[in-house]
Coordinates of C-alpha atoms in Angstrom, one line a residue:
Chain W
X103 CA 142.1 -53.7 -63.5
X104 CA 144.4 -55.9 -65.6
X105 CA 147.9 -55.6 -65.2
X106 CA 149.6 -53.9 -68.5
X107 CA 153.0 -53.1 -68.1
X108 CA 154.2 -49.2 -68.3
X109 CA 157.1 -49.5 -70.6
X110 CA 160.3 -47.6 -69.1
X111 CA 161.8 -44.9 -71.6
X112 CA 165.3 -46.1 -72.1
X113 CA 167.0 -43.6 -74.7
X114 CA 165.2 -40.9 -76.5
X115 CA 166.7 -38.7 -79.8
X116 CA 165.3 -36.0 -81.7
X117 CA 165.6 -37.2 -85.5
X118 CA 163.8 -34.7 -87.3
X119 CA 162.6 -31.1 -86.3
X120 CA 160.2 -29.2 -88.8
X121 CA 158.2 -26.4 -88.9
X122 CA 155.3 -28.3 -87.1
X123 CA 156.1 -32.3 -86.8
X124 CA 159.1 -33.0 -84.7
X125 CA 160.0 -36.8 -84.7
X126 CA 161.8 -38.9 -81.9
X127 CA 162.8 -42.2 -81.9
X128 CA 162.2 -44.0 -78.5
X129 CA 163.8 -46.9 -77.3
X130 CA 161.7 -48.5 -74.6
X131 CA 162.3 -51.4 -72.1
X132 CA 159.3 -54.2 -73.6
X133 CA 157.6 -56.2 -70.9
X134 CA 160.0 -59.1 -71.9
X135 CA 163.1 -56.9 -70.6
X136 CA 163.9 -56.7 -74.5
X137 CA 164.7 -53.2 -75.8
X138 CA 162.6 -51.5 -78.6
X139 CA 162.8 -48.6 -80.9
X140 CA 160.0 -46.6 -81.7
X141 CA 159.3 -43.2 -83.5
X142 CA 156.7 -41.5 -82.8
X143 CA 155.7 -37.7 -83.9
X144 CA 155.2 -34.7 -82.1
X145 CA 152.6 -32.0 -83.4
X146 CA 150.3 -29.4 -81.4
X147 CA 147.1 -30.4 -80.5
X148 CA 144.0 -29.5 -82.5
X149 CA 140.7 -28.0 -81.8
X150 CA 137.6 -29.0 -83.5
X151 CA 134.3 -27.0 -83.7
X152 CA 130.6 -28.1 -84.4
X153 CA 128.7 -24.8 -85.2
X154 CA 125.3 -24.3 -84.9
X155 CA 122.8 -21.9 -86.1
X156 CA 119.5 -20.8 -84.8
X157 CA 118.3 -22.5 -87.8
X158 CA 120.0 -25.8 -86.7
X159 CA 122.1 -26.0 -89.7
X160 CA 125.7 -27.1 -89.1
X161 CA 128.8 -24.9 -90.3
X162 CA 131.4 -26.7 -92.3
X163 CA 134.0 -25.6 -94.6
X164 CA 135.4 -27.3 -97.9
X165 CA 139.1 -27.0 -98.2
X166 CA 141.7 -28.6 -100.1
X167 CA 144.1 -31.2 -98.2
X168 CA 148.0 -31.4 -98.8
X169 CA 148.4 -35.0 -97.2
X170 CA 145.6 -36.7 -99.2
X171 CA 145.3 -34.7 -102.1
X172 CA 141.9 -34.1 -102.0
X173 CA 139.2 -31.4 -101.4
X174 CA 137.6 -32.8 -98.7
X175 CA 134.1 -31.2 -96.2
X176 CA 134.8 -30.6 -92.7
X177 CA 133.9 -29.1 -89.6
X178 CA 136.2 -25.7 -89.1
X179 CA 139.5 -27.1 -86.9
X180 CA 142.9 -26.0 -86.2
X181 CA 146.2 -26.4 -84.2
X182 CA 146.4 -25.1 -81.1
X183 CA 149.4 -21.8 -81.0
X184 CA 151.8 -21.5 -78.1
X185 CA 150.7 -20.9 -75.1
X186 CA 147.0 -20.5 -76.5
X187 CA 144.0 -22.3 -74.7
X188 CA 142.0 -24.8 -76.4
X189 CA 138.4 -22.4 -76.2
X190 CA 140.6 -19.2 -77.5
X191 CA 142.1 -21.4 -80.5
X192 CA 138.5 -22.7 -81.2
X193 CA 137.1 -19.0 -81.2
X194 CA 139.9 -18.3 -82.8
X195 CA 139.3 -21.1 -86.1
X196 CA 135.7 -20.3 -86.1
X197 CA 136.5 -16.7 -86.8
X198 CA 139.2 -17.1 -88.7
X199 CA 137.5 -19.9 -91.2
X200 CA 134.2 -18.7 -91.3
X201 CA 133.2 -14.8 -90.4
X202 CA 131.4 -16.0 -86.9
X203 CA 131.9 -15.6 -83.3
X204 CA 130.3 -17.7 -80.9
X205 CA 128.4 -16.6 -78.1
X206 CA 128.7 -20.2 -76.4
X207 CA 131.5 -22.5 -76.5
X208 CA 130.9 -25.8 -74.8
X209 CA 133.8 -28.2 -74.6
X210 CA 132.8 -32.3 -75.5
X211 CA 135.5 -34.3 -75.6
X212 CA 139.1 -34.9 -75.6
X213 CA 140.8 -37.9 -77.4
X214 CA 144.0 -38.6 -79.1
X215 CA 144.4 -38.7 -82.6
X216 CA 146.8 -41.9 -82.7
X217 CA 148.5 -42.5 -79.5
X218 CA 150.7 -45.5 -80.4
X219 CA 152.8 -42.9 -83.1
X220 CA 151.6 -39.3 -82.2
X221 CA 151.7 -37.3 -79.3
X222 CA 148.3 -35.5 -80.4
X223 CA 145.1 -34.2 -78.6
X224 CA 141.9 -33.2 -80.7
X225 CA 139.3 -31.3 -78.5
X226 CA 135.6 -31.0 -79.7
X227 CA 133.7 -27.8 -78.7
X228 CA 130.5 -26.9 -79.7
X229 CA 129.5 -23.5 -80.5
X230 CA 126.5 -21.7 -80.4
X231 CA 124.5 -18.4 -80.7
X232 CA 126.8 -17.7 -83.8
X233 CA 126.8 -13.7 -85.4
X234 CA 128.9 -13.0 -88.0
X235 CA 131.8 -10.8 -87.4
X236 CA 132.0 -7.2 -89.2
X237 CA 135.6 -7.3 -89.6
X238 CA 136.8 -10.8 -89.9
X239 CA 140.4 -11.5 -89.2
X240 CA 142.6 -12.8 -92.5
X241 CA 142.7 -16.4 -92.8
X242 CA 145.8 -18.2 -93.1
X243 CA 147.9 -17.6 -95.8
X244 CA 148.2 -20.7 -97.1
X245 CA 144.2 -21.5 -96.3
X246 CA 142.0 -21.8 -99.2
X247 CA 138.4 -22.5 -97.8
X248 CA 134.6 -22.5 -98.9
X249 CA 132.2 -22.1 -95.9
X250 CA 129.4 -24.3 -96.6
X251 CA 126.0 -24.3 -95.1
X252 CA 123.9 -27.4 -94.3
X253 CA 121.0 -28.6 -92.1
X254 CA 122.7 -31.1 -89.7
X255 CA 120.3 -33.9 -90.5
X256 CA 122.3 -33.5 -94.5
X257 CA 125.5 -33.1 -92.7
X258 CA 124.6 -36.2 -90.2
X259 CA 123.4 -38.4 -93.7
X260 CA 127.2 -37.4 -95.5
X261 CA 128.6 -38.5 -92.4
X262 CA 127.4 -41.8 -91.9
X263 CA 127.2 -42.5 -95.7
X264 CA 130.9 -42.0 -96.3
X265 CA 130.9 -38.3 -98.3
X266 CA 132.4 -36.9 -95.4
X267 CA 135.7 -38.5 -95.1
X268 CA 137.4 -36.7 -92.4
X269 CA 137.7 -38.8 -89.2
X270 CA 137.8 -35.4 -86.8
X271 CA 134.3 -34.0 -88.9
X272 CA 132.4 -37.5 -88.5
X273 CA 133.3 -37.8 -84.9
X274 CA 132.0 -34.5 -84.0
X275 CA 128.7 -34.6 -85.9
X276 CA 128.2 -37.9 -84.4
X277 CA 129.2 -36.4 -80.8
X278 CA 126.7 -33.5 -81.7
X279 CA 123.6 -35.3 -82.6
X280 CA 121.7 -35.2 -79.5
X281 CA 121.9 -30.8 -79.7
X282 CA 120.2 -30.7 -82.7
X283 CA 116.7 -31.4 -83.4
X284 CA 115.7 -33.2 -87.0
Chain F
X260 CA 129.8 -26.6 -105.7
X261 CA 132.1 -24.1 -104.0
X262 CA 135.6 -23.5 -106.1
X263 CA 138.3 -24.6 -103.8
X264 CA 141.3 -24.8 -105.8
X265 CA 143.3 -28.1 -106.2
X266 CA 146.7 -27.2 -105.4
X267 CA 149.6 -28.2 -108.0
X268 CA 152.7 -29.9 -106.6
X269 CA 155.7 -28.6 -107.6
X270 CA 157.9 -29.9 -105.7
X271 CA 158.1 -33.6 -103.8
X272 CA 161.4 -34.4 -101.7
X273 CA 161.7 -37.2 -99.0
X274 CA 162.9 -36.1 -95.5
X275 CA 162.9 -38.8 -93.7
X276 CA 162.5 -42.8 -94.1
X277 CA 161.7 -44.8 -91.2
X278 CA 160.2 -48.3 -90.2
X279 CA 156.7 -47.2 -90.8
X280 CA 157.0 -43.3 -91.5
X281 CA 158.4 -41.8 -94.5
X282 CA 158.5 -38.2 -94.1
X283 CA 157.6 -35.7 -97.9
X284 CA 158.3 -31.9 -98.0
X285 CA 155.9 -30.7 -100.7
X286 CA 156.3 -27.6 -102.4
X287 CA 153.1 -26.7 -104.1
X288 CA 151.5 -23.7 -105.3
X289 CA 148.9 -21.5 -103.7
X290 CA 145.5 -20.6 -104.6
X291 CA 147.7 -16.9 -104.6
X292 CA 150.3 -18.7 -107.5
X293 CA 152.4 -18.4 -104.3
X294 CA 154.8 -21.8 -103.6
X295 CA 154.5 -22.7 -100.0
X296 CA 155.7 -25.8 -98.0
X297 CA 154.2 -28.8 -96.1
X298 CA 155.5 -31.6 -94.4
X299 CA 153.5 -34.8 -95.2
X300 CA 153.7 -37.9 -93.0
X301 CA 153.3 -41.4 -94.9
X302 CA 152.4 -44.3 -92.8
X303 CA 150.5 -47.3 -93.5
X304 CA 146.9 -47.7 -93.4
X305 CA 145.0 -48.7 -90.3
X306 CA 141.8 -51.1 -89.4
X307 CA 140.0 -50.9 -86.3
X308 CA 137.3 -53.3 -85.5
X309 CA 134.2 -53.5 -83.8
X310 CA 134.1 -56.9 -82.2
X311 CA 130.5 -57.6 -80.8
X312 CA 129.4 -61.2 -78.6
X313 CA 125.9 -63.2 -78.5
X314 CA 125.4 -61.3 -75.4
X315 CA 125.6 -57.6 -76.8
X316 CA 129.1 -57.3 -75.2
X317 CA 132.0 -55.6 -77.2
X318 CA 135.6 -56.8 -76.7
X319 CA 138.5 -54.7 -76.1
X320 CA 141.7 -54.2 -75.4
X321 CA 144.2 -52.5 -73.2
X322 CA 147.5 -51.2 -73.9
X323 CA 150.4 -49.0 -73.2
X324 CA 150.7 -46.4 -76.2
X325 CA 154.0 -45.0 -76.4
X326 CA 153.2 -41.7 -78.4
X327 CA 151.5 -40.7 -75.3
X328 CA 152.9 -42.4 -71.9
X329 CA 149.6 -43.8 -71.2
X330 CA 147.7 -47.2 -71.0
X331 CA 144.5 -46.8 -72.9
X332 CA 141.1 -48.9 -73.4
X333 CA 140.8 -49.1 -76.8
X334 CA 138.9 -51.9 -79.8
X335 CA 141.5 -53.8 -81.6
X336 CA 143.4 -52.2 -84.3
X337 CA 146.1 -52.1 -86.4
X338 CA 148.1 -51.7 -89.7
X339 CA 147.4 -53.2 -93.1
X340 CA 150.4 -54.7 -94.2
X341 CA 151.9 -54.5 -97.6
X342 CA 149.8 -56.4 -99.9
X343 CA 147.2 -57.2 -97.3
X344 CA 143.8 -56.2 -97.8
X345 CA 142.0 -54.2 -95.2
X346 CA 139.5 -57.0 -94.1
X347 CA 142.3 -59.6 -94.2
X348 CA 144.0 -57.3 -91.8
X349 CA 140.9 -57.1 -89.5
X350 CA 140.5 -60.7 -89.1
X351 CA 144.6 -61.0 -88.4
X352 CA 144.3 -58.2 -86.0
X353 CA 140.9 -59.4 -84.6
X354 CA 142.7 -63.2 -83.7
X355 CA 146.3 -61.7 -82.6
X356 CA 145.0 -59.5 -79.9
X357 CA 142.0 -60.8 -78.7
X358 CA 142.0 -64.8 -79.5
X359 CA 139.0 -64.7 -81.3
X360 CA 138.0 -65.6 -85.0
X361 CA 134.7 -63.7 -87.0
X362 CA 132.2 -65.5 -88.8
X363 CA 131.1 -61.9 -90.2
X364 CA 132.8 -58.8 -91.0
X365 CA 131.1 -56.3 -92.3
X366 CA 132.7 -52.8 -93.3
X367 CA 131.6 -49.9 -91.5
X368 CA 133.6 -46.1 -92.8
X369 CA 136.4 -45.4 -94.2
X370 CA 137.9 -42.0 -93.3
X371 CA 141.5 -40.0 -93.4
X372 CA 143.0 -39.8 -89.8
X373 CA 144.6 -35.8 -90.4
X374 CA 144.2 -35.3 -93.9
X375 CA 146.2 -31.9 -94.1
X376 CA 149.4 -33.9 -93.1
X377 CA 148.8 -37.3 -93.6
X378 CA 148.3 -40.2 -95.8
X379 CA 146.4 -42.2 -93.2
X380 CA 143.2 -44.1 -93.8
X381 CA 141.3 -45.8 -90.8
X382 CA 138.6 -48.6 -92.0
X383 CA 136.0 -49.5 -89.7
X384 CA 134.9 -53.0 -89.4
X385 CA 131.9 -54.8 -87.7
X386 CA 132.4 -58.4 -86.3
X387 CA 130.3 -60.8 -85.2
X388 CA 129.6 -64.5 -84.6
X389 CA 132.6 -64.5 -82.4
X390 CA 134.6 -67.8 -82.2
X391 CA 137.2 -68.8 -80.0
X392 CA 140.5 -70.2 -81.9
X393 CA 142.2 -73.0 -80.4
X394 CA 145.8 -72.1 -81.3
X395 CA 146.0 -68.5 -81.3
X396 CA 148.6 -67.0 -83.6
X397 CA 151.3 -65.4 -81.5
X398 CA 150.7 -61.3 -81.0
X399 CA 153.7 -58.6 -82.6
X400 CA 156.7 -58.8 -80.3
X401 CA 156.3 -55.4 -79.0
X402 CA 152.7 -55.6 -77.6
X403 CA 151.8 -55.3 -74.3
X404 CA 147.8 -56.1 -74.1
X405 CA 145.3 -57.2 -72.0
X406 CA 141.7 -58.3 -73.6
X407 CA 138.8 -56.9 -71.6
X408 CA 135.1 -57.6 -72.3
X409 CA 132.2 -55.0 -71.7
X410 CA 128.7 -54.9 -72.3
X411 CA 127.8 -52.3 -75.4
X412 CA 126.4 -49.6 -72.6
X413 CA 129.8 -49.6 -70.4
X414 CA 132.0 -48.9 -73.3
X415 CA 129.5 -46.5 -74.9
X416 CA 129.6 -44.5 -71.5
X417 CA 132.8 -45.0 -70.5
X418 CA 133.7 -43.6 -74.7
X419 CA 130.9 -40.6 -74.2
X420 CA 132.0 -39.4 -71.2
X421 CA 135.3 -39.4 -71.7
X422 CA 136.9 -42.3 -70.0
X423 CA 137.7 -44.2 -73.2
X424 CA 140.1 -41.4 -74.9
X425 CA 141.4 -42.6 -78.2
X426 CA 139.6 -41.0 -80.7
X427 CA 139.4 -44.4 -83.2
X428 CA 137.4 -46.1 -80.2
X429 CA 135.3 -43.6 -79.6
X430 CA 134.1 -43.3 -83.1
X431 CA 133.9 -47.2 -84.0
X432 CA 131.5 -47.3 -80.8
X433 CA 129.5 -44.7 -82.5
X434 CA 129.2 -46.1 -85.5
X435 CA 128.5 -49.5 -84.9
X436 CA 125.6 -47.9 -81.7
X437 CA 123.0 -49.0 -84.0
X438 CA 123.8 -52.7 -84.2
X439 CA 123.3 -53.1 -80.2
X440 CA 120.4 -53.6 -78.3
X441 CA 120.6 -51.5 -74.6

């Protein structure tokens, strides 16, 4: 394996603390010996679910976005609460965002969202044998959400022709593909 | 269409100004005509590029990334730069960390990293007919990488099943699929 250098933590301070970003700044030790400051963000981790029907249509949700400004359609995701699992967060957003429960919840992968600034996981589940809940739980307060119903073929096309703009919704339709049949 | 409701701003202060993060705390106004708060994360836009040999080989590269302690596998990347535009700062990225020049580029996507908090776009770029340059242009100060090549399939594995674990790599592999030959 090629040798890249672990970089030794040499002084680490909290600079901002919010409701859900904290930021440090780290100095670290470069591999010249040189120190070097860098800030990098701490958020919780995210789930991300790919929801399939019987009818192999794909669940996604249209929602407004504070950091870009726009309304933008995406698979139903989430932050992960304290001391919550991943699955129970991802049964959790499913219900919470659109009126179904899964009867199967497969995990698919694990990445990070940015790892040279953020501290962030995003895990992909998929979720299957779907029924809709009699007495769905309120939504977030601040949440304001369509759930939208598409074949995944349409969802697949938006995807790969730039109308779905979300990086976490294009990943896990592309890491879904092989489930559903076109 | 569904009628998600575009949210007004009423409020914009900076929290925070950094190197390459500014930190906003939006006030806007809820669906409900309730004011609620978000903290919004500006950083710079981001290209990530797809870098593919005469021999169906991709090239990589490895490096420590401090937001998460961890050296990762990962195709070249980095931030536009004020002024620069996004396939000038492919090709720049493309020669400082892997010593190689593109006689095509072609773009791929274009999708927000976490649009509910922040600003970030990530443009995907194909290269090919790879050159080597003679007199490389020296890499940023502060990184710490080592170029590795791969055939298409290894890195497509290695990014399905879970060894490759930064989310940008995983999903420039799947994009760009298509363009190999297995």
């Amino acid at each position: 394996m090629p040798k890249v250098t672990k970089e030794k933590i040499l002084k680490s301070e909290v600079l901002f603390k919010g409701k859900d970003l904290n930021l440090h700044r780290l100095t670290v030790e470069l591999a010249s010996g040189k120190p070097f400051e860098a800030d990098i963000a701490e958020r919780p981790d995210e789930v991300i679910i790919v929801p399939q029907t019987s009818e192999n249509k794909v669940i996604l949700v249209e929602q407004f976005r504070r950091g870009v400004g726009e309304t933008l359609l995406e698979l139903p995701s989430g932050k992960i609460e304290k001391g919550e699992s991943a699955a129970t967060a991802a049964r959790r957003e499913l219900e919470e965002e659109t009126g179904y429960r899964a009867g199967k919840l497969e995990e698919l992968a694990k990445v990070f969202v940015s790892p040279s600034w953020t501290t962030i996981k995003r895990i992909f589940f998929s979720a299957k044998e779907l029924t809709p809940i009699s007495n769905p739980k309120p939504r977030d307060l601040d949440e304001n959400i369509e759930v939208v119903e598409i074949s995944f073929k349409e969802a697949l096309d938006k995807a790969i022709y730039g109308e779905i703009q979300d990086a976490a919704t294009v990943l896990g339709l592309l890491l879904t593909q092989r489930f559903f049949t076109s």
